[in-house]
C-alpha positions as semicolon CSV with decimal commas, in nm:
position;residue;x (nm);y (nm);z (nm)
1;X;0,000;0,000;0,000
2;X;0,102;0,332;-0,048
3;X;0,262;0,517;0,257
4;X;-0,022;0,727;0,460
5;X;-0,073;0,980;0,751
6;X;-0,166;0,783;1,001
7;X;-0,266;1,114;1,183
8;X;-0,533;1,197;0,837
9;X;-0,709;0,905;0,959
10;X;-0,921;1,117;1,194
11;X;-0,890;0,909;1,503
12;X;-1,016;1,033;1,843
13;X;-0,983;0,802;2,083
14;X;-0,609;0,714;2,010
15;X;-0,304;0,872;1,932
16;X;-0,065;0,717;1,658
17;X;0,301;0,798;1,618
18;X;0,490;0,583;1,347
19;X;0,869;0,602;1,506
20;X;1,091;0,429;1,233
21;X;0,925;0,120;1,183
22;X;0,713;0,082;1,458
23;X;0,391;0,205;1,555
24;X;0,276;0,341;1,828
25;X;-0,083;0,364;1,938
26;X;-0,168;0,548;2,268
27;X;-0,512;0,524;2,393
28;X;-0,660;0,865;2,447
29;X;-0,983;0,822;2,624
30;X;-0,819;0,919;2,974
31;X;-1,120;1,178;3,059
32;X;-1,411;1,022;2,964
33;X;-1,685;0,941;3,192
34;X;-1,690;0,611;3,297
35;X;-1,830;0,377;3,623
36;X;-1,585;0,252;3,854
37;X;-1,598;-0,057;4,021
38;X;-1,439;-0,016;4,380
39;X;-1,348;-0,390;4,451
40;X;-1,131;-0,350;4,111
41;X;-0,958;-0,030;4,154
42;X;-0,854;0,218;4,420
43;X;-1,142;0,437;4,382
44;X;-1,498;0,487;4,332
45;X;-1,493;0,791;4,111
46;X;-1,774;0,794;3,859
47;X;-1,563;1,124;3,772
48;X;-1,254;0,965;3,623
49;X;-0,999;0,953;3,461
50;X;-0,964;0,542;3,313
51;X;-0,936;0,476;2,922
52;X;-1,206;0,313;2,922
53;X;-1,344;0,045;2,598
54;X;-1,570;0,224;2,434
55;X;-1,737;0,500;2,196
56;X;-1,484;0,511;1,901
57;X;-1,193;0,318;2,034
58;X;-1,299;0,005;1,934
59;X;-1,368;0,090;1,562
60;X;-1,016;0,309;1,570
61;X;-0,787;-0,028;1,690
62;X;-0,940;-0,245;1,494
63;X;-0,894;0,019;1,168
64;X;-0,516;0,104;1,301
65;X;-0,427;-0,264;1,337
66;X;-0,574;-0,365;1,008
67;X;-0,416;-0,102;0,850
68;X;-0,062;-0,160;1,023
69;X;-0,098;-0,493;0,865
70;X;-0,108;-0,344;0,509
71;X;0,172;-0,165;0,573
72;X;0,494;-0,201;0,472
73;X;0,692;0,052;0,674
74;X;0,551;-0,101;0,989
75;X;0,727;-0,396;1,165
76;X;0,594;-0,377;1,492
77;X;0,295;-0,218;1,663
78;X;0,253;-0,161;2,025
79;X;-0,021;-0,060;2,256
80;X;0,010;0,158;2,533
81;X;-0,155;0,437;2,741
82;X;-0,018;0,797;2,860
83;X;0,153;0,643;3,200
84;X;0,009;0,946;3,376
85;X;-0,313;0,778;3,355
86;X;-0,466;0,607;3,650
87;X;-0,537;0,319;3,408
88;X;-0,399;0,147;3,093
89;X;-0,766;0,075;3,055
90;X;-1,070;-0,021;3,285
91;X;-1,270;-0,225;3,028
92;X;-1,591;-0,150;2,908
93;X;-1,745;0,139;2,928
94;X;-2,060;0,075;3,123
95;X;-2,235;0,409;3,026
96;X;-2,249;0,257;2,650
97;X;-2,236;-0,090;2,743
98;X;-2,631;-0,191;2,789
99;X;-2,735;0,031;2,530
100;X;-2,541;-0,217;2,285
101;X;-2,643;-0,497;2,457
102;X;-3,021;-0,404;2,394
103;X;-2,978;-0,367;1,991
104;X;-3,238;-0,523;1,818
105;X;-3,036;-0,797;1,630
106;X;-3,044;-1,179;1,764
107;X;-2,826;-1,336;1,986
108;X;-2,675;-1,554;1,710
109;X;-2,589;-1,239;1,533
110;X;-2,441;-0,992;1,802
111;X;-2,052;-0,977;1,807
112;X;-1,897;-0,885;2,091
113;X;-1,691;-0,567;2,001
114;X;-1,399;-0,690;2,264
115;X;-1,357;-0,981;2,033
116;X;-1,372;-0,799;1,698
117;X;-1,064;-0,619;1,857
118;X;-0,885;-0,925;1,955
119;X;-0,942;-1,084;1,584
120;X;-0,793;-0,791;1,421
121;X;-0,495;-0,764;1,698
122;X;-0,457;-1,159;1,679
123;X;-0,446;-1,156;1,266
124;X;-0,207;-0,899;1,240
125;X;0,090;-1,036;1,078
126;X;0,348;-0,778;1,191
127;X;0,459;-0,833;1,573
128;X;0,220;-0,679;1,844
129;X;0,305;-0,565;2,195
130;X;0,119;-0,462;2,461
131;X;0,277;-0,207;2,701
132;X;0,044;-0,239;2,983
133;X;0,142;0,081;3,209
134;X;-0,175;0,098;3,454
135;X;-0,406;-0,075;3,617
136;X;-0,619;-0,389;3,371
137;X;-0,950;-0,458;3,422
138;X;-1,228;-0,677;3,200
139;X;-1,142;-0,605;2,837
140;X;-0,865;-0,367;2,908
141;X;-0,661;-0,748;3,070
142;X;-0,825;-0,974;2,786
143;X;-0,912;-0,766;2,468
144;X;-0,626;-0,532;2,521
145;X;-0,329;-0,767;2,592
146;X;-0,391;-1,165;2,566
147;X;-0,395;-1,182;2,141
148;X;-0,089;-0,940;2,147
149;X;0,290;-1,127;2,064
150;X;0,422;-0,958;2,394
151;X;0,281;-0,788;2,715
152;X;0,531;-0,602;2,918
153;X;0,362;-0,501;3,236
154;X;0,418;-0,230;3,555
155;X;0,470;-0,426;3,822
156;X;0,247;-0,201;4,037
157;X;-0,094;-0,275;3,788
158;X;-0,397;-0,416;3,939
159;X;-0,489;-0,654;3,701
160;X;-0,895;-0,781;3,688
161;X;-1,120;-1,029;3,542
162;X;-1,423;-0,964;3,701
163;X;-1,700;-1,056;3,408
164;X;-1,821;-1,328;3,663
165;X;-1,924;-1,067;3,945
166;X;-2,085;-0,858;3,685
167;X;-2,349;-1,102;3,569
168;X;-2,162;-1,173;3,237
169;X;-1,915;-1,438;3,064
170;X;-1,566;-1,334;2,992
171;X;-1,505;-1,099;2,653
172;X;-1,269;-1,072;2,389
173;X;-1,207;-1,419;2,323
174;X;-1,062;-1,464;2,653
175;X;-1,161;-1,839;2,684
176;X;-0,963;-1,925;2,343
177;X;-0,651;-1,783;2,447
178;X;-0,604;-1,768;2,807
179;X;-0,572;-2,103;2,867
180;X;-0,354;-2,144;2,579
181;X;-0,150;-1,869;2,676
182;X;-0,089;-1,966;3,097
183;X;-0,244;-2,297;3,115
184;X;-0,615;-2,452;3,169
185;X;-0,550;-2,435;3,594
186;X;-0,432;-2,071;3,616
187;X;-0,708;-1,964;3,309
188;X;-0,991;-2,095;3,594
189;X;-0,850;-1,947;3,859
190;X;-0,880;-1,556;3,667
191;X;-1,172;-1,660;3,498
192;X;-1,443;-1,864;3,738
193;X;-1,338;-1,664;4,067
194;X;-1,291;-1,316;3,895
195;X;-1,000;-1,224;4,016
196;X;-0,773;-0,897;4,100
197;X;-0,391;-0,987;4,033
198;X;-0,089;-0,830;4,047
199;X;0,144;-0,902;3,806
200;X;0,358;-1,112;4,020
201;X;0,109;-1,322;4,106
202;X;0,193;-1,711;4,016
203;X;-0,159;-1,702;3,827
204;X;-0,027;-1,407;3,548
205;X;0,362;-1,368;3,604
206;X;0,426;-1,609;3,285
207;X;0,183;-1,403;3,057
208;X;0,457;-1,123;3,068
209;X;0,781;-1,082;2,884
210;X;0,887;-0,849;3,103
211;X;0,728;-0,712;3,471
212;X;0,854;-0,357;3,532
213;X;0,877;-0,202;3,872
214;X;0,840;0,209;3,703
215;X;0,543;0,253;3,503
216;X;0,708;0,555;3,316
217;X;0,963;0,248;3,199
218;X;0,731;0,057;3,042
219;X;0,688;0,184;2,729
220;X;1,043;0,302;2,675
221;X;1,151;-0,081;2,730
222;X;0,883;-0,218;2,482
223;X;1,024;0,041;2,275
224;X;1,341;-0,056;2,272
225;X;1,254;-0,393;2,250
226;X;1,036;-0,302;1,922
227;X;1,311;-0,133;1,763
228;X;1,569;-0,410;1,798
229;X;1,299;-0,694;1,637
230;X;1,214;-0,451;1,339
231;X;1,577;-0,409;1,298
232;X;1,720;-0,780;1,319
233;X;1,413;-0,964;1,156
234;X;1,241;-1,032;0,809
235;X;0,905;-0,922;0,784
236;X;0,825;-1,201;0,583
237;X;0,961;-1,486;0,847
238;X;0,791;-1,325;1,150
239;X;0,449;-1,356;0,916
240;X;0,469;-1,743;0,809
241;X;0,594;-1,798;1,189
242;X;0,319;-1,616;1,369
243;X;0,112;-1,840;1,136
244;X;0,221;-2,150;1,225
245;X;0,186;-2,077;1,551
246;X;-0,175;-1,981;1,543
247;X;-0,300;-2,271;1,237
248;X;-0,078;-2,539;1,341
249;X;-0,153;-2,878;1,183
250;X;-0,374;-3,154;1,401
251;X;-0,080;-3,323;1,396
252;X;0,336;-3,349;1,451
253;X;0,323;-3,517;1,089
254;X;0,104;-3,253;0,952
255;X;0,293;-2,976;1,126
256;X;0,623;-3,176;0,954
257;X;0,443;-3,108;0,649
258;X;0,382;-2,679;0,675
259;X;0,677;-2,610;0,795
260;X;0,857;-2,801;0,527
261;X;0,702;-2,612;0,239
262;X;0,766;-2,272;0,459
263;X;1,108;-2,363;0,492
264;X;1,098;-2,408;0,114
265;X;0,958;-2,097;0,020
266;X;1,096;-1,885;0,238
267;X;1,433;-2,098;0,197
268;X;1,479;-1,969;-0,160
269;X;1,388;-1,590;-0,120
270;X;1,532;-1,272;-0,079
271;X;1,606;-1,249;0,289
272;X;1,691;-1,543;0,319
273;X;2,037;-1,464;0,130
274;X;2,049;-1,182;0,296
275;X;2,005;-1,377;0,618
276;X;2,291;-1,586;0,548
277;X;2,525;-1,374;0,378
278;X;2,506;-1,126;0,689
279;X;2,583;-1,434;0,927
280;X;2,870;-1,504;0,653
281;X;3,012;-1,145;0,717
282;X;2,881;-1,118;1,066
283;X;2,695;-0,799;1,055
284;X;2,397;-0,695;1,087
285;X;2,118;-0,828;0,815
286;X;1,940;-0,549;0,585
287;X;1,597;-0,754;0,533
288;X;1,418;-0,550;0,208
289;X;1,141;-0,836;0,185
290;X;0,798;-0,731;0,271
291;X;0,449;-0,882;0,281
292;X;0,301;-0,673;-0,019
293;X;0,554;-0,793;-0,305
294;X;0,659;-1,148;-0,161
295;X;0,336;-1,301;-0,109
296;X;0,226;-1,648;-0,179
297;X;-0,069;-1,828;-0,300
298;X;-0,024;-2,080;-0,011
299;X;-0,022;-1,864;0,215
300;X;-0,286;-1,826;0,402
301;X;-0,341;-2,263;0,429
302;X;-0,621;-2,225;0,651
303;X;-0,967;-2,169;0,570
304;X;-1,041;-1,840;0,745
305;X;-1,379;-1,807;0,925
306;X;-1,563;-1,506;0,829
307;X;-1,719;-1,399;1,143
308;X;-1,883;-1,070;1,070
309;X;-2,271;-1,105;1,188
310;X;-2,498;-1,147;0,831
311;X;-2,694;-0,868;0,659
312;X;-3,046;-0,831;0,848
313;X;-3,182;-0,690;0,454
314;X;-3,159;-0,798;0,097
């Protein structure tokens, strides 16, 4: 695609900054009005100030991250929040929240919007991190950080899954990839007592690449961590790997089979000269492969589902 503004986009509730080849996207709802649950957080402000999921925002990731994909100048993307605000986000937005549960289409055709998020996050084939610097709570500890590639955390955040105490199932595919991600134990701990963590707790400490005890830190270390992946990796292996990851085969023989033709195609391309040639002359690789010229008809393998809810009219 060609390159773009990411700032023409006209978003509202975030704030994108494309710093070399990463992008960064800083949640801007900080001062809208939102309920606050006081067995979650601190305090029981309806007055606050919490990033909360809702209005625009969900519409504006799901555009960003979709559009990240596309683009070729972007090698990582990475979540974050302004660490001067109370929370890196508190979940739904309650105010909104009943309104859209109350829409007139069926239950077989309502999507959650938490989930819509996670797809796009989770399909994105450049890498994802989450730089959770605040306190987590409901979709702002599932939708907002479990499909992400990496989570680095402050070690101070309360983090919350309290869908259970609220009368409602967990959101944002959270059942999918929890237990996947820390194991089917620690998944019904969080999820069937709705707990409040820290992120040192045995239940969470493994989600997180990195816990960090300053919460101004933690985006300067995903950062840094960002920059040094888009600079030492190929666009086009990170792709086919997060791939395999998420549409393995059923099984080891079938896996044997799609990683074999990977290997192949990506054996006998650009980077991977360059790959081998830098090892050869041990510097630094200069990967020029990207996802818009070196595409395959293989890939993707897997049948994707479409999961947008059908047309109510002919």
């Amino acid at each position: 695609m060609s390159a773009l503004d990411y700032n023409a986009l006209g978003f509202k509730a975030i704030v994108v900054t494309l710093d070399g080849a990463v992008l960064i996207v800083t949640i801007n709802r900080a001062k809208q009005y939102v309920f606050t649950l006081k067995f979650v957080l601190l305090t029981n402000h309806s007055e606050c100030r919490r990033n909360s999921f809702g209005d625009t925002l969900p519409a504006e990731l799901i555009q960003v991250f979709e559009t990240a994909d596309r683009d070729d100048r972007v090698r990582v993307v990475i979540l974050t929040a302004e660490h001067t605000a109370p929370a890196y986000s508190t979940g739904t937005d309650v105010s909104t929240a009943m309104a859209d549960f109350s829409r007139p289409e069926g239950e077989a055709d309502y999507r959650d919007k938490g989930g819509q998020v996670a797809i796009a996050i989770y399909r994105c084939r450049k890498f994802t991190v989450a730089a959770v610097n605040g306190h987590a709570i409901g979709v702002g500890m599932t939708g907002l950080q479990l499909p992400f590639d990496f989570r680095f955390v402050w070690e101070g955040a309360k983090l919350g899954f309290p869908f259970i105490r609220l009368g409602i199932s967990p959101a944002s595919t959270s059942t999918f990839l929890l237990p996947r991600l820390i194991g089917h134990s620690r998944a019904n701990s969080l999820l069937l007592t709705g707990a409040t963590v820290s992120p040192t707790s045995p239940l969470v400490s493994s989600l997180y690449h990195e816990i960090i005890p300053k919460r101004e830190n933690v985006l300067p270390v995903a950062l840094a961590f960002a920059q040094d992946l888009a600079k030492h990796t190929s666009q086009i292996s990170v792709a086919y790997t997060k791939a395999l990851l998420q549409h393995p085969g059923e099984t080891n023989e079938q896996n044997h089979l799609l990683d074999s033709r990977a290997i192949k195609l990506l054996g006998t391309g650009e980077d991977a000269a360059e790959g081998a040639l830098a090892f050869k002359e041990r510097r630094d690789p200069k990967f020029n492969g990207n996802l818009s010229k070196d595409s395959s008809p293989w890939y993707p393998w897997w049948r994707a589902l479409d999961v947008k809810p059908r047309n109510a009219k002919l």
